[in-house]
Amino acid sequence: MTPVVAAYGIVSAIVLLWLVLRLARNPRNTALRSVTALVACLAIAFPFGAAADMGAHVLGLPPMISRLVQHGLLLVGVYSLVCFFLFSARERAAARRRAGWYAIPLLAAEAVLVVAALATPVSVRTNDQSVPSVAVFFIAADVFMAIGFAAAAVWAHRYAREAVGRLARGLRIAAIGLVAIVVANCLFVPAIVVTLLYDVGATDDSGSAGTALGAFAATFLLMPGVLLFLLGVTYPAVATRLGAMRIWWRHRRLHRQLAPLWTVLHSQFPDDALDRVPAAPWRDAFRLRGTHRRYYRRVVECRDGLVRISPYLTQTDDAADLPSRLKQALGAHAAGEPAPTKAIPVALPAGEGLDADVRELVRLARGLATRGAG
């Protein structure tokens, strides 16, 4: 098993698990069901293809039946890809009609595969395309897959021009992968014909890949094309998740940086705490949403505390001295001294928005930490 083939099996299994989890949250999404069915066919077909390559029996069935299951699933996967674009671009009723028409060549191709597989002697290797029945088997599969992937590549490229951002990039990557797959399937057909006419497969178990043309198509087009397609399909969601992880990491870091300021203010004004507790604290601690909630809560509590302590702050234009003045004000409040003034603005940001506000709070928190406040 080559590294590219192993990567195909691993990536398809990982992508299938991810899609199943998404489908469980949105089971009525027809387009998502279609792409999940595609990846499921790719993933399930992999072990049957590996068993056929090794000439192993699966559940007592001969290797050629494993080859039939593999390619039968691959053809269903291609049909699922066609349905994905149909249900993504058309109304449900129109998409169902077009999907019905595309099912006709699928059934015809599957019938050819079944007849060819049953006509192949048990002693024949599943990749020996010098045998007419095996050659017909692979030609039918490659022609159907080339047509289906070509249609999908055209649609993916068309939608990429209309889309923006991550979706557009993902569709372009998927289109490139689909084009590579189509070219590979188109090259496999003449390679099979060469194998059949010149009997080059009689001593070689690699089928059309045993020819220079077939080997090139399999190594540099088919497997990389499948990996690129899977990457393109998952790219928008993965990029979105990575962006969410970056925000989560920044909020987590800022939450910790605000700790010195929040600690001293919370000790003086514990009644300002937002005491809403999640239903499942342990699970909430590991969720992205829990980190965001704690971060926003700490920002609000810091601002509320500064409003409460501001009457004790002495007026000055020296912003750099604010940590020291805050420390003195906290001492005066703890001693029960009366507030000399009314509430005043504290640590006002230079810009607008929450980010600018948090930057000022972090600057103040660092100043307190440097002076050993708390």
XYZ file of C-alpha atoms in Angstrom:
374
model
C 0.000 0.000 0.000
C 1.524 3.311 -1.105
C 1.557 6.375 1.193
C -0.892 8.162 -1.107
C -3.365 5.268 -0.930
C -2.994 5.111 2.857
C -3.582 8.869 3.074
C -6.716 8.420 0.949
C -8.123 5.889 3.403
C -7.236 7.901 6.503
C -8.482 11.244 5.193
C -11.732 9.807 3.866
C -12.447 8.154 7.229
C -11.748 11.385 9.148
C -13.863 13.468 6.799
C -16.688 10.913 7.017
C -16.724 11.119 10.825
C -16.809 14.912 10.691
C -19.652 14.923 8.154
C -21.687 12.394 10.147
C -21.445 14.650 13.201
C -22.618 17.606 11.133
C -25.445 15.591 9.613
C -26.605 14.525 13.078
C -27.124 18.209 13.914
C -28.856 18.978 10.606
C -30.437 15.738 9.319
C -32.843 17.455 6.898
C -30.101 19.118 4.854
C -30.377 17.264 1.525
C -27.114 18.644 0.132
C -25.273 17.627 3.298
C -26.794 14.141 3.078
C -25.521 13.854 -0.495
C -21.933 14.839 0.267
C -21.953 12.594 3.355
C -23.110 9.685 1.180
C -20.279 10.456 -1.261
C -17.578 10.389 1.411
C -19.171 7.308 3.014
C -18.921 5.476 -0.309
C -15.276 6.528 -0.684
C -14.438 5.406 2.850
C -16.354 2.095 2.790
C -15.051 1.191 -0.664
C -11.449 1.513 0.532
C -11.178 -1.752 2.553
C -12.988 -3.732 -0.153
C -10.549 -2.401 -2.738
C -7.620 -3.317 -0.500
C -9.007 -6.850 -0.037
C -9.465 -7.244 -3.796
C -5.912 -6.051 -4.435
C -4.576 -8.698 -2.042
C -6.813 -11.412 -3.491
C -8.380 -11.968 -0.079
C -11.835 -13.403 0.567
C -14.253 -11.212 2.543
C -17.108 -13.012 4.331
C -16.429 -16.003 2.103
C -16.888 -13.944 -1.067
C -14.272 -14.092 -3.854
C -12.016 -11.102 -4.556
C -13.947 -10.119 -7.694
C -17.070 -9.570 -5.589
C -15.037 -7.287 -3.322
C -13.988 -5.423 -6.450
C -17.665 -5.221 -7.447
C -18.629 -3.809 -4.036
C -15.770 -1.295 -4.215
C -16.652 0.075 -7.643
C -20.384 -0.197 -7.049
C -19.960 2.083 -4.032
C -17.726 4.448 -5.979
C -20.388 4.841 -8.670
C -23.017 5.549 -6.015
C -20.604 8.087 -4.548
C -20.282 9.857 -7.886
C -24.069 9.916 -8.185
C -24.255 11.394 -4.667
C -21.840 14.128 -5.745
C -24.088 14.966 -8.685
C -27.057 15.105 -6.290
C -25.094 17.389 -3.974
C -24.751 20.029 -6.667
C -28.324 19.510 -7.881
C -29.854 20.035 -4.436
C -27.482 22.923 -3.706
C -28.396 24.877 -6.852
C -31.982 23.943 -7.692
C -35.345 23.794 -6.004
C -36.103 20.500 -4.302
C -38.703 19.338 -6.857
C -36.529 20.169 -9.864
C -33.484 18.609 -8.213
C -35.393 15.380 -7.571
C -36.429 15.153 -11.225
C -32.887 15.693 -12.461
C -31.565 13.211 -9.892
C -34.028 10.648 -11.239
C -32.707 11.095 -14.759
C -29.091 10.754 -13.554
C -30.050 7.528 -11.790
C -30.705 5.822 -15.141
C -27.038 5.759 -16.312
C -26.050 4.812 -12.760
C -28.272 1.732 -12.850
C -27.015 0.861 -16.331
C -23.375 1.111 -15.225
C -24.068 -0.914 -12.066
C -25.741 -3.607 -14.193
C -22.679 -3.819 -16.445
C -20.441 -4.168 -13.375
C -22.564 -6.980 -11.960
C -22.662 -8.916 -15.247
C -18.934 -8.458 -15.849
C -18.040 -9.492 -12.279
C -20.206 -12.626 -12.443
C -18.755 -13.499 -15.862
C -15.199 -13.352 -14.533
C -13.713 -16.745 -13.544
C -12.801 -17.070 -9.887
C -9.184 -17.845 -10.773
C -8.730 -14.517 -12.602
C -7.065 -11.683 -10.751
C -9.420 -8.733 -10.186
C -7.039 -6.298 -11.902
C -6.122 -8.528 -14.841
C -7.574 -6.339 -17.559
C -6.254 -8.618 -20.274
C -9.418 -10.620 -19.512
C -12.337 -9.131 -21.525
C -14.875 -9.247 -18.666
C -12.491 -7.444 -16.309
C -11.671 -4.867 -18.982
C -15.388 -4.188 -19.588
C -15.876 -3.907 -15.820
C -13.259 -1.173 -15.444
C -14.158 0.677 -18.647
C -17.811 0.958 -17.568
C -16.796 2.221 -14.140
C -14.247 4.727 -15.457
C -16.592 6.133 -18.114
C -19.425 6.701 -15.634
C -17.095 8.270 -13.060
C -15.481 10.522 -15.689
C -18.892 11.831 -16.780
C -20.106 12.386 -13.216
C -16.919 14.032 -11.980
C -16.760 16.222 -15.095
C -20.263 17.548 -14.461
C -19.373 18.174 -10.811
C -16.154 19.987 -11.781
C -18.080 22.328 -14.098
C -20.606 23.118 -11.369
C -17.938 23.614 -8.724
C -16.038 26.056 -10.959
C -19.252 27.910 -11.819
C -20.282 28.279 -8.174
C -16.759 29.321 -7.168
C -17.045 32.371 -9.429
C -20.278 33.363 -7.698
C -19.131 32.624 -4.147
C -16.781 34.677 -1.973
C -14.247 34.061 0.746
C -13.656 30.628 2.143
C -16.467 29.009 0.183
C -15.004 30.239 -3.112
C -11.532 28.957 -2.204
C -12.939 25.596 -1.125
C -14.887 25.213 -4.380
C -11.804 26.069 -6.445
C -9.742 23.465 -4.600
C -12.512 20.894 -5.066
C -12.805 21.769 -8.778
C -9.064 21.233 -9.275
C -9.314 17.848 -7.581
C -12.312 16.873 -9.705
C -10.527 17.843 -12.922
C -7.572 15.665 -11.893
C -9.931 12.739 -11.251
C -11.634 13.210 -14.637
C -8.323 13.278 -16.482
C -7.216 10.153 -14.597
C -10.388 8.278 -15.561
C -10.013 9.377 -19.169
C -6.446 8.043 -19.197
C -7.472 4.768 -17.592
C -9.714 3.826 -20.530
C -6.950 3.768 -23.200
C -4.654 2.123 -20.661
C -7.237 -0.653 -20.228
C -7.542 -1.029 -23.998
C -3.761 -1.339 -24.290
C -3.762 -3.944 -21.528
C -6.527 -5.914 -23.254
C -5.033 -5.790 -26.763
C -1.411 -6.463 -25.855
C -2.049 -8.789 -22.910
C 0.247 -6.772 -20.607
C -1.862 -7.591 -17.573
C -1.408 -11.356 -17.757
C 1.695 -11.245 -15.596
C 0.979 -8.025 -13.740
C -1.574 -7.710 -10.950
C -1.773 -3.907 -11.156
C -4.151 -3.749 -14.135
C -4.074 -0.551 -16.133
C -1.730 0.893 -13.495
C 0.803 -1.611 -14.797
C 1.091 0.449 -17.956
C 3.053 3.703 -17.933
C -0.090 5.689 -18.760
C -2.193 4.020 -16.072
C 0.539 4.316 -13.444
C 0.911 8.036 -14.156
C -2.848 8.586 -13.931
C -3.188 6.662 -10.662
C -0.158 8.160 -8.921
C -0.214 11.783 -10.034
C -3.884 12.405 -10.833
C -6.406 10.053 -9.218
C -5.271 9.855 -5.588
C -4.068 13.480 -5.342
C -7.329 14.516 -7.017
C -9.407 12.677 -4.399
C -7.393 14.270 -1.582
C -7.763 17.741 -3.123
C -11.499 17.231 -3.523
C -11.892 16.174 0.119
C -9.780 19.159 1.169
C -11.944 21.517 -0.885
C -15.187 20.092 0.528
C -14.026 20.513 4.114
C -12.009 23.722 3.679
C -14.782 26.291 4.412
C -15.863 24.595 7.636
C -12.285 23.850 8.737
C -11.193 27.438 8.046
C -14.193 28.734 9.985
C -13.355 26.440 12.882
C -9.721 27.563 12.873
C -10.879 31.186 12.924
C -13.126 30.380 15.886
C -10.180 28.709 17.613
C -8.054 31.842 17.154
C -10.786 33.975 18.716
C -11.161 31.430 21.521
C -7.415 31.525 22.217
C -7.387 35.355 22.240
C -10.344 35.523 24.624
C -8.729 32.950 26.877
C -5.477 34.918 26.931
C -7.234 38.232 27.626
C -9.319 36.594 30.348
C -6.126 35.623 32.124
C -4.496 38.996 31.555
C -7.457 40.737 33.196
C -7.101 38.586 36.306
C -5.063 41.095 38.424
C -7.599 43.880 37.856
C -10.613 41.623 38.271
C -9.238 40.086 41.479
C -8.802 43.364 43.350
C -12.132 44.742 42.164
C -14.008 41.527 42.930
C -12.575 41.451 46.448
C -13.971 44.945 47.059
C -17.280 44.544 45.217
C -18.215 40.841 45.265
C -21.879 41.707 44.736
C -21.044 42.873 41.184
C -20.291 39.295 40.103
C -22.514 37.866 37.387
C -23.456 34.633 39.092
C -25.179 32.829 36.236
C -23.813 29.260 36.318
C -24.049 26.893 33.301
C -26.108 23.731 33.685
C -23.035 21.525 33.149
C -19.947 23.352 34.545
C -17.441 20.606 33.671
C -18.609 20.368 30.072
C -18.809 24.162 29.839
C -15.138 24.437 30.837
C -14.077 22.647 27.647
C -16.473 24.383 25.239
C -15.546 27.387 23.122
C -18.740 29.123 24.136
C -17.877 28.755 27.832
C -14.568 30.571 27.334
C -16.289 33.417 25.498
C -18.908 33.735 28.247
C -16.293 33.922 30.988
C -14.295 36.475 29.015
C -17.230 38.841 28.428
C -18.366 38.423 32.011
C -14.938 39.394 33.317
C -14.818 42.489 31.084
C -18.250 43.608 32.345
C -17.333 42.945 35.975
C -14.092 44.915 35.606
C -15.973 47.884 34.154
C -18.613 47.717 36.877
C -15.906 47.628 39.547
C -14.115 50.629 38.077
C -17.367 52.604 38.122
C -17.849 51.710 41.786
C -14.292 52.660 42.788
C -14.020 55.775 40.590
C -15.333 58.219 43.257
C -12.266 57.350 45.335
C -9.799 58.154 42.541
C -8.021 61.491 42.680
C -8.267 63.577 39.511
C -5.048 63.781 37.489
C -3.993 63.840 33.857
C -1.232 61.295 34.448
C -2.672 58.117 32.940
C 0.498 56.190 33.728
C -0.125 56.704 37.457
C -3.591 55.140 37.288
C -2.523 51.764 38.787
C -1.065 53.533 41.843
C -4.111 55.757 42.245
C -6.373 52.736 41.900
C -4.416 50.949 44.592
C -4.816 53.929 46.923
C -8.516 54.187 46.106
C -9.053 50.527 46.899
C -7.296 51.032 50.242
C -9.507 54.035 51.040
C -12.651 52.093 50.154
C -11.555 49.126 52.253
C -10.943 51.478 55.205
C -14.506 52.792 54.934
C -13.537 56.359 54.055
C -16.233 58.460 52.348
C -15.931 59.012 48.603
C -14.556 62.508 47.882
C -16.204 62.845 44.437
C -18.898 61.378 42.237
C -18.212 58.644 39.678
C -15.736 59.661 36.983
C -14.574 57.999 33.729
C -11.675 55.586 34.262
C -9.289 54.056 31.711
C -11.174 55.392 28.723
C -10.045 53.789 25.447
C -8.559 55.873 22.658
C -10.650 54.126 20.013
C -14.143 52.729 19.743
C -15.379 49.210 20.252
C -14.910 46.430 22.774
C -11.368 45.589 21.664
C -10.140 49.101 22.413
C -11.865 49.010 25.800
C -10.298 45.660 26.669
C -6.848 46.923 25.679
C -7.150 49.703 28.276
C -8.328 47.278 30.923
C -5.421 44.929 30.154
C -2.978 47.847 30.362
C -4.375 48.734 33.785
C -4.244 45.094 34.902
C -0.589 44.840 33.889
C 0.172 48.016 35.815
C -1.434 46.550 38.933
C 0.494 43.293 38.506
C 3.766 45.234 38.169
C 3.062 47.155 41.386
C 2.095 44.030 43.230
C -1.537 45.002 43.665
C -3.903 42.479 45.110
